[in-house]
């Protein structure tokens, strides 16, 4: 089955700097890659997702890149702000019925002001 | 529109006790899921349902049972709680399965401690 590895487990950046979180997946048939953000004590929420037929997607300060050949995808946050502090989870699936979404272990992002 | 509502928010059980977690969604979603969240292990799927009257096993189903008698409700049961089931449990729902344009909508979670 699918296996998703996420790095780093914790990341501290200065406010205004960029943050990058990387994930690798094992199943080359996976074609859907969402990212969820979970603030302390709250529920996870989708912040961005990408399909395998797209190499990059951007939404304001966040972007996701996908390298299908290397089977890895990354979350990029620019101009970080204190409210970006949270746990971020990547995930992968084949995007079809019965092909479950597998999550990475999560990255704790701390933005220092 | 409340979204996904979980009850209770907190619960403490003794080993061997049983309990049921209730999840309700008002978005008319077909798919519902139960995940557990443990430090350093991300979100792991326990059971899921693709429609009323259906259930299926996820990654870590042992020790849990589920039922989906009504489309809007998905119940998670622990028949004989064990300390290894101490975790935060999240219910989620989605319009379709794990696919684009069908994000998971999570509840607020239930923190369960088994002593």
Coordinates of C-alpha atoms in Angstrom, one line a residue:
Chain A
X1 CA 0.0 0.0 0.0
X2 CA 0.9 3.7 -0.1
X3 CA 3.4 5.1 2.3
X4 CA 3.9 8.8 2.8
X5 CA 7.0 10.2 4.5
X6 CA 7.1 13.8 5.6
X7 CA 10.1 16.0 6.6
X8 CA 11.0 17.8 8.7
X9 CA 9.0 16.9 11.8
X10 CA 9.5 20.4 13.2
X11 CA 10.4 23.6 11.5
X12 CA 11.1 27.0 13.0
X13 CA 11.4 30.1 10.9
X14 CA 11.6 33.8 11.5
X15 CA 8.5 35.8 10.5
X16 CA 8.8 36.9 6.9
X17 CA 11.0 34.0 5.9
X18 CA 9.9 31.1 3.7
X19 CA 9.1 27.6 4.9
X20 CA 9.3 24.4 2.9
X21 CA 7.9 21.0 3.9
X22 CA 8.6 17.9 1.8
X23 CA 6.8 14.6 1.3
X24 CA 7.6 11.5 -0.6
X25 CA 5.2 8.8 -1.6
X26 CA 5.7 5.2 -2.6
X27 CA 2.9 4.3 -5.0
X28 CA 3.5 5.7 -8.5
X29 CA -0.2 5.4 -9.2
X30 CA -1.1 8.1 -6.7
X31 CA -2.5 11.1 -8.4
X32 CA -4.1 13.3 -5.7
X33 CA -2.0 15.2 -3.1
X34 CA -3.7 17.5 -0.5
X35 CA -2.2 19.5 2.3
X36 CA -4.1 20.0 5.6
X37 CA -3.3 22.6 8.3
X38 CA -4.2 21.9 11.9
X39 CA -3.9 24.8 14.4
X40 CA -3.4 23.9 18.0
X41 CA -6.5 22.2 19.5
X42 CA -8.5 22.6 16.3
X43 CA -9.6 20.4 13.4
X44 CA -7.5 19.8 10.3
X45 CA -8.5 21.9 7.3
X46 CA -7.6 21.6 3.6
X47 CA -5.4 24.5 2.5
X48 CA -4.3 23.4 -1.0
X49 CA -4.4 20.3 -3.2
X50 CA -2.9 19.2 -6.5
X51 CA -3.6 16.5 -9.0
X52 CA -0.8 14.6 -10.8
X53 CA -1.4 16.3 -14.2
X54 CA -0.3 19.6 -12.7
X55 CA 3.3 20.3 -11.7
X56 CA 2.6 23.3 -9.5
X57 CA -0.3 25.2 -7.9
X58 CA -0.3 28.5 -6.1
X59 CA -2.8 30.2 -3.8
X60 CA -1.6 33.5 -2.5
X61 CA 1.3 32.8 -0.1
X62 CA 1.2 29.0 -0.4
X63 CA 2.2 26.8 -3.3
X64 CA 2.6 23.1 -3.8
X65 CA 5.0 21.5 -6.3
X66 CA 4.9 17.9 -7.5
X67 CA 7.7 15.8 -9.0
X68 CA 6.1 12.6 -10.3
X69 CA 9.4 11.1 -11.5
X70 CA 11.0 11.4 -8.0
X71 CA 7.6 10.8 -6.3
X72 CA 7.8 13.8 -4.0
X73 CA 5.8 16.9 -3.5
X74 CA 6.4 20.0 -1.4
X75 CA 4.5 22.8 0.4
X76 CA 6.0 26.3 0.1
X77 CA 4.9 29.1 2.4
X78 CA 6.3 32.5 1.6
X79 CA 6.4 35.6 3.8
X80 CA 5.4 33.5 6.9
X81 CA 3.3 35.1 9.6
X82 CA 2.6 34.0 13.2
X83 CA -0.8 32.7 12.2
X84 CA 1.0 30.2 9.9
X85 CA 2.1 28.4 13.1
X86 CA 0.4 25.0 13.0
X87 CA 0.8 21.3 12.2
X88 CA 0.8 20.6 8.5
X89 CA -0.1 17.2 7.0
X90 CA 0.6 16.0 3.5
X91 CA -1.4 13.1 2.0
X92 CA -1.6 11.0 -1.1
X93 CA -4.2 8.8 -2.8
X94 CA -5.1 7.4 -6.2
X95 CA -8.2 9.6 -6.1
X96 CA -10.6 6.8 -6.8
X97 CA -13.1 4.8 -4.7
X98 CA -11.4 2.3 -2.4
X99 CA -8.0 4.0 -2.7
X100 CA -7.6 5.5 0.6
X101 CA -5.9 8.8 1.5
X102 CA -2.7 8.2 3.4
X103 CA -1.3 10.9 5.6
X104 CA 2.2 11.9 6.5
X105 CA 3.2 12.1 10.1
X106 CA 2.9 15.9 10.2
X107 CA 5.3 18.9 10.5
X108 CA 5.1 21.4 13.4
X109 CA 5.8 24.8 11.9
X110 CA 6.7 27.6 14.4
X111 CA 6.9 31.1 13.1
X112 CA 8.9 33.3 15.4
X113 CA 8.1 37.0 15.5
Chain B
X1 CA -25.0 24.8 8.9
X2 CA -23.0 23.1 11.7
X3 CA -20.8 21.0 9.4
X4 CA -19.4 17.9 11.2
X5 CA -20.3 17.6 14.9
X6 CA -18.7 15.1 17.2
X7 CA -19.8 14.1 20.7
X8 CA -18.5 13.9 23.3
X9 CA -15.4 16.2 23.3
X10 CA -13.6 14.5 26.1
X11 CA -14.0 11.1 27.7
X12 CA -12.0 9.0 30.2
X13 CA -12.6 5.3 30.3
X14 CA -11.2 2.4 32.4
X15 CA -9.7 -0.6 30.6
X16 CA -12.5 -2.9 29.5
X17 CA -15.3 -0.3 29.4
X18 CA -17.2 0.4 26.3
X19 CA -18.4 3.6 24.7
X20 CA -19.7 5.0 21.4
X21 CA -18.6 8.2 19.7
X22 CA -21.2 10.0 17.6
X23 CA -20.5 11.9 14.4
X24 CA -23.2 13.9 12.6
X25 CA -22.9 15.9 9.4
X26 CA -25.5 18.2 7.8
X27 CA -23.8 18.6 4.4
X28 CA -25.5 15.6 2.7
X29 CA -22.1 14.0 2.2
X30 CA -22.0 10.4 1.0
X31 CA -18.6 9.5 2.5
X32 CA -17.8 9.5 6.2
X33 CA -14.6 8.5 8.0
X34 CA -13.2 7.9 11.5
X35 CA -9.5 8.8 12.0
X36 CA -7.3 8.6 15.1
X37 CA -4.5 11.1 15.7
X38 CA -1.4 10.1 17.7
X39 CA 1.8 12.2 18.2
X40 CA 4.3 11.6 15.4
X41 CA 1.9 9.3 13.5
X42 CA -0.4 11.6 11.6
X43 CA -3.9 10.7 10.9
X44 CA -4.7 7.0 10.6
X45 CA -8.0 5.7 9.1
X46 CA -10.0 3.4 11.4
X47 CA -13.1 2.8 9.4
X48 CA -15.1 4.5 6.7
X49 CA -18.4 4.5 4.9
X50 CA -19.3 5.2 1.3
X51 CA -23.0 5.6 1.9
X52 CA -25.9 4.8 4.2
X53 CA -25.8 1.2 5.4
X54 CA -22.1 0.6 4.3
X55 CA -18.9 0.4 6.3
X56 CA -15.4 -0.7 5.5
X57 CA -12.1 -1.2 7.3
X58 CA -9.3 1.3 7.2
X59 CA -5.7 1.0 8.3
X60 CA -6.2 0.4 12.0
X61 CA -9.7 -1.2 12.5
X62 CA -8.9 -3.7 15.3
X63 CA -10.8 -3.0 18.5
X64 CA -13.4 -0.7 16.8
X65 CA -16.8 -1.1 15.2
X66 CA -18.9 1.3 13.2
X67 CA -22.4 1.7 12.0
X68 CA -24.0 4.1 9.5
X69 CA -27.8 3.5 9.8
X70 CA -28.6 7.0 8.7
X71 CA -26.7 9.0 6.0
X72 CA -26.0 11.9 8.4
X73 CA -24.6 9.8 11.3
X74 CA -21.5 7.6 11.7
X75 CA -21.0 5.9 15.0
X76 CA -17.7 4.6 16.3
X77 CA -17.8 2.0 19.0
X78 CA -15.2 0.6 21.4
X79 CA -16.4 -2.7 22.9
X80 CA -13.6 -3.2 25.4
X81 CA -11.3 -0.2 25.7
X82 CA -7.5 -0.6 26.0
X83 CA -4.8 1.9 27.0
X84 CA -3.5 1.7 23.4
X85 CA -6.8 3.4 22.3
X86 CA -5.9 6.6 24.1
X87 CA -5.9 9.1 21.3
X88 CA -7.7 12.0 19.6
X89 CA -10.5 10.8 17.3
X90 CA -11.6 12.8 14.4
X91 CA -14.7 12.2 12.3
X92 CA -14.7 13.5 8.7
X93 CA -17.0 13.6 5.8
X94 CA -16.7 14.4 2.1
X95 CA -19.0 14.7 -1.0
X96 CA -17.1 12.0 -2.9
X97 CA -14.2 9.8 -1.9
X98 CA -10.6 10.8 -1.5
X99 CA -10.3 12.9 -4.6
X100 CA -9.9 16.4 -6.1
X101 CA -12.7 18.8 -5.3
X102 CA -14.0 16.7 -2.5
X103 CA -12.1 17.9 0.6
X104 CA -12.4 16.2 3.9
X105 CA -14.5 18.2 6.4
X106 CA -13.4 17.3 9.9
X107 CA -15.2 17.5 13.3
X108 CA -13.6 19.1 16.3
X109 CA -12.3 15.8 17.7
X110 CA -12.8 13.7 20.8
X111 CA -10.0 13.3 23.2
X112 CA -10.2 9.8 24.7
X113 CA -8.1 8.6 27.6
X114 CA -8.1 4.9 28.7
X115 CA -6.6 4.2 32.1

